[in-house]
């Protein structure tokens, strides 16, 4: 799974790796992979609990939403 932390919009979104948004994700200086930039970051995660750990560590207080394009039972049950 891939976690998109978007500090500019104040939300984070959980994606399946096969999601169109995840497969077209690219790192920028403002939104890098594996760390937080000015606009957020992309983080590989194992499940929803791991996503919450990343949010707590990198940007506490953000909401966690499921991507509407790739929402599956795996996402909601994690």
CSV table of N, CA and C in Angstrom, one decimal:
chain,number,residue,atom,x,y,z
A,1,UNK,N,0.8,-1.2,0.0
A,1,UNK,CA,0.0,0.0,0.0
A,1,UNK,C,0.9,1.2,0.0
A,2,UNK,N,0.3,2.3,-0.4
A,2,UNK,CA,1.0,3.6,-0.5
A,2,UNK,C,0.2,4.7,0.2
A,3,UNK,N,0.9,5.4,1.1
A,3,UNK,CA,0.2,6.5,1.9
A,3,UNK,C,0.6,7.8,1.3
A,4,UNK,N,-0.3,8.6,0.9
A,4,UNK,CA,-0.1,10.0,0.4
A,4,UNK,C,-0.4,10.9,1.5
A,5,UNK,N,0.6,11.5,2.1
A,5,UNK,CA,0.3,12.6,3.1
A,5,UNK,C,0.4,13.9,2.4
A,6,UNK,N,-0.7,14.6,2.4
A,6,UNK,CA,-0.8,15.9,1.8
A,6,UNK,C,-1.0,17.0,2.8
A,7,UNK,N,0.1,17.6,3.2
A,7,UNK,CA,0.0,18.6,4.3
A,7,UNK,C,-0.7,19.9,3.8
A,8,UNK,N,-0.6,20.2,2.5
A,8,UNK,CA,-1.2,21.4,1.9
A,8,UNK,C,-2.7,21.3,2.1
A,9,UNK,N,-3.3,20.1,1.8
A,9,UNK,CA,-4.8,20.0,1.9
A,9,UNK,C,-5.2,19.5,3.3
A,10,UNK,N,-4.3,19.1,4.1
A,10,UNK,CA,-4.6,18.6,5.5
A,10,UNK,C,-5.3,17.2,5.5
A,11,UNK,N,-5.0,16.4,4.5
A,11,UNK,CA,-5.5,15.0,4.5
A,11,UNK,C,-4.4,14.0,4.1
A,12,UNK,N,-4.7,12.8,4.4
A,12,UNK,CA,-3.8,11.7,3.9
A,12,UNK,C,-4.7,10.6,3.3
A,13,UNK,N,-4.2,10.0,2.2
A,13,UNK,CA,-5.0,9.0,1.5
A,13,UNK,C,-4.2,7.7,1.4
A,14,UNK,N,-4.9,6.6,1.6
A,14,UNK,CA,-4.3,5.3,1.5
A,14,UNK,C,-4.7,4.7,0.2
A,15,UNK,N,-3.7,4.2,-0.5
A,15,UNK,CA,-3.9,3.6,-1.9
A,15,UNK,C,-3.4,2.2,-1.9
A,16,UNK,N,-4.0,1.3,-2.7
A,16,UNK,CA,-3.5,0.0,-3.1
A,16,UNK,C,-2.3,0.3,-4.1
A,17,UNK,N,-1.3,-0.6,-4.1
A,17,UNK,CA,-0.2,-0.3,-5.0
A,17,UNK,C,-0.6,-0.4,-6.5
A,18,UNK,N,-1.8,-1.0,-6.8
A,18,UNK,CA,-2.2,-1.1,-8.2
A,18,UNK,C,-3.1,0.1,-8.6
A,19,UNK,N,-3.4,1.0,-7.6
A,19,UNK,CA,-4.2,2.2,-7.9
A,19,UNK,C,-3.5,3.1,-8.9
A,20,UNK,N,-4.3,3.7,-9.8
A,20,UNK,CA,-3.8,4.6,-10.8
A,20,UNK,C,-3.0,5.8,-10.1
A,21,UNK,N,-3.6,6.3,-9.0
A,21,UNK,CA,-2.9,7.3,-8.3
A,21,UNK,C,-1.5,6.9,-7.8
A,22,UNK,N,-1.5,5.7,-7.3
A,22,UNK,CA,-0.2,5.1,-6.7
A,22,UNK,C,0.8,4.8,-7.8
A,23,UNK,N,0.3,4.3,-9.0
A,23,UNK,CA,1.3,3.9,-10.0
A,23,UNK,C,1.8,5.1,-10.8
A,24,UNK,N,1.1,6.3,-10.7
A,24,UNK,CA,1.6,7.5,-11.3
A,24,UNK,C,2.2,8.5,-10.3
A,25,UNK,N,2.3,8.0,-9.1
A,25,UNK,CA,3.0,8.9,-8.1
A,25,UNK,C,4.4,9.2,-8.4
A,26,UNK,N,4.9,10.4,-8.2
A,26,UNK,CA,6.3,10.7,-8.5
A,26,UNK,C,6.7,11.6,-7.4
A,27,UNK,N,8.0,11.5,-7.1
A,27,UNK,CA,8.6,12.3,-6.0
A,27,UNK,C,9.0,13.7,-6.5
A,28,UNK,N,8.8,14.7,-5.7
A,28,UNK,CA,9.2,16.0,-6.0
A,28,UNK,C,9.9,16.5,-4.8
A,29,UNK,N,10.6,17.7,-4.9
A,29,UNK,CA,11.2,18.2,-3.7
A,29,UNK,C,10.2,18.6,-2.6
A,30,UNK,N,9.0,19.0,-3.1
A,30,UNK,CA,8.0,19.4,-2.2
A,30,UNK,C,7.2,18.2,-1.6
A,31,UNK,N,7.2,17.1,-2.3
A,31,UNK,CA,6.5,15.9,-1.9
A,31,UNK,C,7.3,14.6,-2.3
A,32,UNK,N,8.4,14.3,-1.5
A,32,UNK,CA,9.3,13.2,-1.8
A,32,UNK,C,8.7,11.9,-1.3
A,33,UNK,N,9.5,10.8,-1.7
A,33,UNK,CA,9.2,9.5,-1.2
A,33,UNK,C,9.9,9.3,0.1
A,34,UNK,N,9.3,8.7,1.2
A,34,UNK,CA,9.9,8.3,2.4
A,34,UNK,C,10.2,9.4,3.4
A,35,UNK,N,9.9,10.6,3.1
A,35,UNK,CA,10.1,11.7,4.1
A,35,UNK,C,9.1,12.8,3.7
A,36,UNK,N,9.0,13.8,4.6
A,36,UNK,CA,8.0,14.8,4.4
A,36,UNK,C,8.7,16.1,3.8
A,37,UNK,N,8.1,16.6,2.8
A,37,UNK,CA,8.6,17.8,2.2
A,37,UNK,C,7.6,19.0,2.5
A,38,UNK,N,7.7,20.1,1.8
A,38,UNK,CA,6.8,21.2,2.1
A,38,UNK,C,5.3,20.9,1.9
A,39,UNK,N,5.0,20.0,0.9
A,39,UNK,CA,3.6,19.7,0.6
A,39,UNK,C,3.2,18.4,1.1
A,40,UNK,N,4.1,17.6,1.7
A,40,UNK,CA,3.7,16.2,2.1
A,40,UNK,C,4.7,15.2,1.7
A,41,UNK,N,4.3,14.0,1.5
A,41,UNK,CA,5.2,12.9,1.1
A,41,UNK,C,4.4,11.7,0.8
A,42,UNK,N,5.1,10.7,0.1
A,42,UNK,CA,4.6,9.4,-0.2
A,42,UNK,C,5.4,8.4,0.6
A,43,UNK,N,4.6,7.5,1.3
A,43,UNK,CA,5.2,6.5,2.2
A,43,UNK,C,4.7,5.1,1.9
A,44,UNK,N,5.6,4.1,1.7
A,44,UNK,CA,5.1,2.7,1.6
A,44,UNK,C,4.6,2.3,3.0
A,45,UNK,N,3.5,1.6,3.0
A,45,UNK,CA,2.9,1.1,4.3
A,45,UNK,C,2.4,-0.3,4.1
A,46,UNK,N,2.3,-1.1,5.1
A,46,UNK,CA,1.9,-2.5,5.1
A,46,UNK,C,0.4,-2.6,5.2
A,47,UNK,N,-0.2,-1.7,6.1
A,47,UNK,CA,-1.7,-1.8,6.3
A,47,UNK,C,-2.1,-0.5,6.9
A,48,UNK,N,-3.4,-0.4,7.3
A,48,UNK,CA,-4.0,0.8,7.9
A,48,UNK,C,-3.3,1.2,9.2
A,49,UNK,N,-2.9,0.2,10.0
A,49,UNK,CA,-2.3,0.5,11.3
A,49,UNK,C,-0.9,1.2,11.0
A,50,UNK,N,-0.2,0.7,10.1
A,50,UNK,CA,1.1,1.2,9.7
A,50,UNK,C,1.0,2.6,9.2
A,51,UNK,N,-0.1,2.9,8.4
A,51,UNK,CA,-0.4,4.2,7.9
A,51,UNK,C,-0.6,5.2,9.0
A,52,UNK,N,-1.4,4.8,10.0
A,52,UNK,CA,-1.6,5.6,11.2
A,52,UNK,C,-0.3,5.9,11.9
A,53,UNK,N,0.6,5.0,12.0
A,53,UNK,CA,1.9,5.2,12.6
A,53,UNK,C,2.7,6.3,11.9
A,54,UNK,N,2.7,6.2,10.5
A,54,UNK,CA,3.4,7.2,9.7
A,54,UNK,C,2.8,8.6,9.9
A,55,UNK,N,1.4,8.6,9.9
A,55,UNK,CA,0.8,9.9,10.1
A,55,UNK,C,1.1,10.5,11.5
A,56,UNK,N,1.1,9.7,12.5
A,56,UNK,CA,1.4,10.1,13.9
A,56,UNK,C,2.9,10.7,13.9
A,57,UNK,N,3.8,10.0,13.2
A,57,UNK,CA,5.2,10.4,13.3
A,57,UNK,C,5.5,11.6,12.4
A,58,UNK,N,4.8,11.7,11.2
A,58,UNK,CA,5.2,12.7,10.3
A,58,UNK,C,4.3,13.9,10.3
A,59,UNK,N,3.0,13.7,10.6
A,59,UNK,CA,2.1,14.9,10.5
A,59,UNK,C,0.8,14.6,11.3
A,60,UNK,N,1.0,14.6,12.7
A,60,UNK,CA,-0.1,14.3,13.6
A,60,UNK,C,-1.3,15.2,13.3
A,61,UNK,N,-2.5,14.6,13.5
A,61,UNK,CA,-3.7,15.4,13.4
A,61,UNK,C,-4.4,15.3,12.0
A,62,UNK,N,-3.7,14.7,11.0
A,62,UNK,CA,-4.3,14.6,9.7
A,62,UNK,C,-5.4,13.5,9.7
A,63,UNK,N,-6.4,13.6,8.9
A,63,UNK,CA,-7.4,12.6,8.6
A,63,UNK,C,-6.7,11.5,7.7
A,64,UNK,N,-7.3,10.3,7.8
A,64,UNK,CA,-6.8,9.2,6.9
A,64,UNK,C,-8.1,8.8,6.1
A,65,UNK,N,-8.0,8.9,4.8
A,65,UNK,CA,-9.1,8.5,4.0
A,65,UNK,C,-8.7,7.4,3.0
A,66,UNK,N,-9.6,6.6,2.6
A,66,UNK,CA,-9.4,5.6,1.6
A,66,UNK,C,-9.5,6.2,0.2
A,67,UNK,N,-8.7,5.8,-0.7
A,67,UNK,CA,-8.8,6.3,-2.1
A,67,UNK,C,-10.1,5.7,-2.7
A,68,UNK,N,-11.0,6.6,-3.2
A,68,UNK,CA,-12.2,6.1,-3.8
A,68,UNK,C,-12.0,5.3,-5.1
A,69,UNK,N,-10.9,5.4,-5.7
A,69,UNK,CA,-10.6,4.7,-6.9
A,69,UNK,C,-10.2,3.2,-6.7
A,70,UNK,N,-9.6,3.0,-5.5
A,70,UNK,CA,-9.1,1.6,-5.2
A,70,UNK,C,-9.6,1.0,-3.9
A,71,UNK,N,-10.6,1.6,-3.4
A,71,UNK,CA,-11.2,1.1,-2.1
A,71,UNK,C,-11.5,-0.4,-2.2
A,72,UNK,N,-11.0,-1.2,-1.3
A,72,UNK,CA,-11.3,-2.6,-1.3
A,72,UNK,C,-11.5,-3.1,0.1
A,73,UNK,N,-11.9,-4.3,0.3
A,73,UNK,CA,-12.1,-4.9,1.6
A,73,UNK,C,-10.8,-4.9,2.4
A,74,UNK,N,-9.7,-5.1,1.6
A,74,UNK,CA,-8.4,-5.2,2.3
A,74,UNK,C,-8.1,-3.8,3.0
A,75,UNK,N,-8.5,-2.7,2.4
A,75,UNK,CA,-8.2,-1.4,2.9
A,75,UNK,C,-9.1,-1.2,4.1
A,76,UNK,N,-10.4,-1.5,4.0
A,76,UNK,CA,-11.3,-1.2,5.1
A,76,UNK,C,-11.1,-2.1,6.3
A,77,UNK,N,-10.6,-3.3,6.1
A,77,UNK,CA,-10.4,-4.3,7.2
A,77,UNK,C,-9.1,-4.1,7.9
A,78,UNK,N,-8.2,-3.4,7.3
A,78,UNK,CA,-6.8,-3.3,7.9
A,78,UNK,C,-6.9,-2.4,9.1
